[in-house]
Short mmCIF file of C-alpha atoms in Angstrom, two decimals:
data_model
loop_
_atom_site.label_atom_id
_atom_site.label_comp_id
_atom_site.label_asym_id
_atom_site.label_seq_id
_atom_site.Cartn_x
_atom_site.Cartn_y
_atom_site.Cartn_z
CA GLY A 1336 3.00 18.17 -55.39
CA LEU A 1337 3.39 14.41 -55.52
CA GLY A 1338 0.26 14.04 -53.38
CA ALA A 1339 0.59 10.85 -51.36
CA LEU A 1340 3.58 8.85 -51.88
CA ASP A 1341 3.46 5.40 -50.77
CA ILE A 1342 6.42 3.22 -52.44
CA VAL A 1343 9.66 4.01 -54.06
CA VAL A 1344 12.01 1.59 -55.82
CA ASN A 1345 15.31 2.84 -56.82
CA ASN A 1346 16.17 0.71 -59.82
CA ALA A 1347 18.45 3.09 -62.06
CA GLY A 1348 21.73 1.55 -62.70
CA MET A 1349 24.75 1.71 -65.37
CA ILE A 1350 28.15 -0.18 -65.32
CA ARG A 1351 31.68 0.29 -66.85
CA ARG A 1352 34.01 -2.40 -67.22
CA ALA A 1353 37.87 -1.91 -66.88
CA PRO A 1354 40.49 -2.43 -64.37
CA ALA A 1355 40.76 -0.35 -61.76
CA ALA A 1356 44.43 1.12 -62.88
CA GLU A 1357 42.89 1.82 -66.22
CA THR A 1358 39.41 3.52 -65.21
CA SER A 1359 38.89 7.11 -66.08
CA ASP A 1360 37.56 9.67 -63.64
CA GLU A 1361 34.79 10.25 -66.09
CA ASP A 1362 33.58 6.68 -65.93
CA TRP A 1363 34.13 6.38 -62.12
CA LEU A 1364 32.09 9.80 -61.64
CA ALA A 1365 29.44 8.48 -64.15
CA VAL A 1366 28.79 5.33 -62.44
CA ILE A 1367 28.60 6.82 -58.89
CA ASP A 1368 26.33 9.51 -59.85
CA VAL A 1369 23.88 7.44 -61.33
CA ASN A 1370 24.10 4.14 -59.07
CA LEU A 1371 24.63 6.09 -55.83
CA GLY A 1372 23.89 9.88 -56.27
CA SER A 1373 20.63 9.49 -57.92
CA VAL A 1374 19.63 6.93 -55.01
CA PHE A 1375 20.59 9.32 -52.51
CA ARG A 1376 18.76 12.31 -54.27
CA LEU A 1377 15.34 10.17 -54.92
CA CYS A 1378 15.44 8.83 -51.47
CA ARG A 1379 15.69 12.33 -50.03
CA ALA A 1380 13.00 13.64 -52.15
CA ALA A 1381 10.73 10.84 -51.52
CA GLY A 1382 11.61 10.86 -47.64
CA ARG A 1383 10.65 13.98 -47.19
CA HIS A 1384 7.04 13.25 -48.27
CA MET A 1385 6.95 10.10 -46.37
CA LEU A 1386 8.13 11.38 -43.20
CA ALA A 1387 5.60 13.83 -43.39
CA GLN A 1388 2.74 11.43 -43.72
CA GLY A 1389 4.05 8.94 -41.30
CA ARG A 1390 4.59 5.97 -43.94
CA GLY A 1391 6.40 4.88 -46.93
CA LYS A 1392 8.38 2.18 -48.33
CA ILE A 1393 11.61 2.49 -50.16
CA VAL A 1394 13.43 -0.31 -51.92
CA ASN A 1395 16.93 0.50 -53.34
CA VAL A 1396 18.76 -1.93 -55.72
CA ALA A 1397 22.20 -2.94 -54.38
CA SER A 1398 23.94 -5.97 -55.84
CA LEU A 1399 25.73 -9.17 -54.84
CA LEU A 1400 28.58 -7.17 -55.50
CA ALA A 1401 28.28 -5.17 -52.59
CA PHE A 1402 29.49 -7.68 -50.65
CA GLN A 1403 31.72 -9.58 -52.92
CA GLY A 1404 33.51 -6.55 -55.00
CA GLY A 1405 33.51 -8.30 -58.37
CA ILE A 1406 36.46 -8.20 -60.99
CA LEU A 1407 37.10 -5.40 -63.22
CA VAL A 1408 34.12 -3.31 -62.08
CA PRO A 1409 35.52 -1.10 -59.18
CA ALA A 1410 33.04 1.88 -59.80
CA TYR A 1411 30.06 -0.35 -59.86
CA ALA A 1412 30.97 -2.34 -57.04
CA ALA A 1413 31.56 0.89 -54.91
CA SER A 1414 28.51 2.56 -55.90
CA LYS A 1415 26.50 -0.75 -55.04
CA GLY A 1416 28.40 -1.04 -51.60
CA GLY A 1417 27.38 2.76 -51.08
CA VAL A 1418 23.74 1.85 -51.69
CA ALA A 1419 23.77 -0.92 -49.10
CA GLN A 1420 25.27 1.27 -46.50
CA LEU A 1421 22.93 4.24 -47.55
CA THR A 1422 20.13 2.02 -47.00
CA LYS A 1423 21.04 1.03 -43.59
CA ALA A 1424 21.82 4.75 -42.85
CA LEU A 1425 18.39 5.75 -43.83
CA ALA A 1426 16.55 2.92 -41.89
CA ASN A 1427 18.52 4.20 -38.67
CA GLU A 1428 16.96 7.39 -39.25
CA TRP A 1429 13.64 6.71 -40.41
CA ALA A 1430 12.44 3.41 -38.99
CA GLY A 1431 11.08 5.05 -35.99
CA LYS A 1432 9.11 7.36 -38.06
CA GLY A 1433 7.02 4.84 -40.21
CA VAL A 1434 9.31 4.88 -43.48
CA ASN A 1435 10.96 1.42 -44.07
CA VAL A 1436 14.01 1.63 -46.27
CA ASN A 1437 15.27 -1.95 -47.51
CA ALA A 1438 17.42 -3.04 -50.49
CA ILE A 1439 17.53 -5.80 -52.99
CA ALA A 1440 20.67 -7.33 -53.42
CA PRO A 1441 20.27 -9.41 -57.05
CA GLY A 1442 23.03 -11.95 -57.98
CA TYR A 1443 23.70 -12.45 -61.80
CA VAL A 1444 20.73 -11.45 -63.85
CA ARG A 1445 19.98 -11.27 -67.63
CA THR A 1446 20.26 -7.90 -68.53
CA ALA A 1447 21.97 -5.54 -70.83
CA ASN A 1448 24.29 -4.68 -67.91
CA THR A 1449 25.44 -8.22 -67.99
CA ALA A 1450 25.47 -8.97 -71.70
CA ALA A 1451 29.37 -9.00 -71.77
CA LEU A 1452 29.53 -11.82 -69.14
CA GLN A 1453 26.53 -13.72 -70.51
CA ALA A 1454 28.69 -13.62 -73.75
CA ASP A 1455 31.81 -15.01 -72.49
CA PRO A 1456 31.84 -18.71 -72.52
CA VAL A 1457 34.40 -19.25 -69.93
CA ARG A 1458 33.00 -16.50 -67.60
CA ASN A 1459 29.45 -17.66 -68.13
CA LYS A 1460 30.18 -21.25 -67.20
CA ALA A 1461 32.18 -20.15 -64.51
CA ILE A 1462 28.89 -18.14 -62.95
CA VAL A 1463 26.39 -20.72 -63.53
CA ASP A 1464 28.57 -23.65 -62.08
CA ARG A 1465 28.52 -22.00 -58.85
CA ILE A 1466 24.89 -21.06 -58.83
CA PRO A 1467 22.85 -23.97 -56.90
CA ALA A 1468 19.95 -22.55 -59.05
CA GLY A 1469 22.15 -23.66 -62.20
CA ARG A 1470 21.12 -20.57 -64.30
CA TRP A 1471 21.07 -16.82 -64.38
CA ALA A 1472 18.26 -14.80 -62.97
CA GLU A 1473 15.72 -13.54 -65.03
CA THR A 1474 14.30 -10.02 -64.10
CA GLN A 1475 11.03 -11.42 -63.03
CA ASP A 1476 12.93 -13.36 -60.34
CA ILE A 1477 13.77 -10.25 -58.50
CA ALA A 1478 10.07 -8.81 -58.48
CA GLY A 1479 8.82 -11.26 -55.56
CA GLY A 1480 11.50 -9.85 -53.17
CA VAL A 1481 10.45 -6.27 -54.27
CA VAL A 1482 6.91 -6.73 -53.93
CA PHE A 1483 7.58 -8.41 -50.26
CA LEU A 1484 9.56 -4.93 -49.28
CA CYS A 1485 6.71 -2.99 -50.49
CA SER A 1486 4.15 -4.96 -48.84
CA PRO A 1487 2.66 -4.85 -45.37
CA ALA A 1488 4.30 -8.20 -44.56
CA SER A 1489 7.90 -6.15 -44.34
CA ASP A 1490 6.30 -3.72 -41.99
CA TYR A 1491 9.06 -4.63 -38.94
CA VAL A 1492 11.86 -4.86 -41.86
CA HIS A 1493 14.08 -2.09 -41.80
CA GLY A 1494 17.48 -1.81 -43.21
CA HIS A 1495 17.73 -4.91 -45.09
CA LEU A 1496 19.74 -6.32 -47.78
CA LEU A 1497 17.66 -9.12 -49.32
CA VAL A 1498 19.93 -11.51 -51.55
CA VAL A 1499 18.20 -12.94 -54.15
CA ASP A 1500 20.94 -14.73 -56.16
CA GLY A 1501 19.61 -18.49 -56.42
CA GLU A 1502 21.83 -19.43 -53.70
CA THR A 1503 21.33 -20.07 -50.34
CA GLY A 1504 21.02 -16.63 -49.28
CA GLN A 1505 24.46 -16.55 -48.05
CA ALA A 1506 26.64 -13.48 -49.15
CA LYS A 1507 30.29 -14.38 -48.99
CA SER A 1508 32.96 -12.03 -49.34
CA MET A 1509 35.14 -12.68 -52.79
CA ILE A 1510 38.87 -12.85 -53.11
CA ASP A 1511 40.91 -13.04 -55.98
CA VAL A 1512 44.16 -14.77 -56.06
CA PRO A 1513 46.91 -14.17 -58.55
CA GLY A 1514 47.43 -16.86 -60.74
CA ARG A 1515 45.50 -19.10 -63.19
CA LEU A 1516 43.96 -22.42 -63.13
CA GLY A 1517 43.22 -23.83 -66.39
CA ASN A 1518 41.40 -21.21 -68.39
CA GLY A 1519 39.97 -19.32 -65.33
CA TRP A 1520 41.35 -16.98 -62.60
CA LEU A 1521 42.06 -18.48 -59.28
CA ALA A 1522 39.33 -16.87 -57.06
CA GLY A 1523 37.17 -17.87 -54.03
CA TYR A 1524 35.13 -16.89 -51.04
CA ILE A 1525 35.94 -16.20 -47.44
CA TYR A 1526 32.93 -16.24 -44.92
CA TYR A 1527 31.78 -17.43 -41.45
CA HIS A 1528 29.94 -20.68 -40.90
CA ASP A 1529 28.70 -22.85 -38.15
CA GLY A 1530 31.71 -21.70 -36.03
CA TYR A 1531 34.26 -21.88 -38.92
CA LEU A 1532 36.18 -19.41 -40.77
CA ALA A 1533 35.77 -20.88 -44.20
CA ILE A 1534 38.07 -20.26 -47.15
CA GLU A 1535 36.32 -21.71 -50.63
CA ARG A 1536 38.38 -21.77 -53.91
CA LEU A 1537 36.56 -21.63 -56.96
CA GLY A 1538 38.33 -24.01 -59.35
CA SER A 1539 38.33 -24.14 -63.22
CA GLY A 1540 34.75 -25.35 -63.35
CA ARG A 1541 35.48 -28.83 -63.67
CA GLU A 1542 33.39 -31.12 -61.25
CA GLY A 1543 34.74 -31.47 -58.16
CA ASP A 1544 37.52 -29.03 -58.63
CA ASP A 1545 36.25 -26.63 -55.79
CA ASP A 1546 37.73 -26.93 -52.39
CA VAL A 1547 36.89 -25.51 -48.99
CA HIS A 1548 39.37 -24.95 -46.23
CA TYR A 1549 37.72 -24.71 -42.75
CA PHE A 1550 39.51 -23.16 -39.84
CA TYR A 1551 37.90 -22.94 -36.36
CA ALA A 1552 36.43 -19.49 -35.38
CA PRO A 1553 34.23 -19.39 -32.26
CA GLN A 1554 33.02 -15.77 -32.80
CA PRO A 1555 32.35 -13.92 -35.92
CA VAL A 1556 34.49 -11.09 -35.05
CA VAL A 1557 37.32 -13.45 -35.34
CA LEU A 1558 36.78 -12.98 -39.19
CA VAL A 1559 38.64 -9.44 -38.79
CA ALA A 1560 41.81 -10.77 -37.04
CA ALA A 1561 41.89 -13.68 -39.35
CA PHE A 1562 42.01 -11.96 -42.43
CA GLY A 1563 45.71 -10.74 -41.94
CA ALA A 1564 46.67 -14.30 -41.10
CA VAL A 1565 44.52 -15.94 -43.77
CA SER A 1566 46.00 -13.82 -46.41
CA ALA A 1567 49.53 -15.26 -45.63
CA VAL A 1568 48.43 -18.66 -46.08
CA LEU A 1569 46.12 -18.36 -49.06
CA GLY A 1570 48.74 -19.21 -51.46
CA VAL A 1571 49.63 -22.51 -49.76
CA ALA A 1572 45.68 -23.24 -48.86
CA PHE A 1573 44.95 -22.75 -52.50
CA ALA A 1574 47.87 -24.70 -53.85
CA LEU A 1575 46.58 -27.94 -51.90
#
């Protein structure tokens, strides 16, 4: 048996890059099984012990792409979105039984999985330009959040996705718009901020080339209704 089991960190992960229309079943299933299937199986096995002993901490590793979706990584984004929701589902079941289930959502971290992006001068610059910290995360930057979620300081934290991305901690929903600007794809974020629905265009990386358009939206729920209307005017808004 495992004996006492106090902490589990689910950090296994892999990535396969390809357009969605060209992603094979083999690649899809491999990524989903490693990134999501293994997380569930380990949570289930550890959870049985932790529930029996009435305590335990589980920290899953999701990703900022659980919010954004990313580009050319459909299986990875889907798996990390699944990790985010699995974390919440387990927390709903186990919070009242002494077991904390939370997740870290790292931004762009220097690992083998991101080597292709780091090596691409256009994508690398675009990524760094939109990180207020001005750099990629190193693996040790993620450790502090994990330590917090494993410590008694997080005893009343359940089902939380702790974003560690060098930004303000505000996870934005990413939108990709057909067309090009300079050397980069037109892309942006849509999010709710201080009573407004904000549409932020990420430009070509040149200083001053990012735009933010705000639409008054008194309740967050307006986001849901606004998506349809906003999608119709994105081309106009981003052309301004």
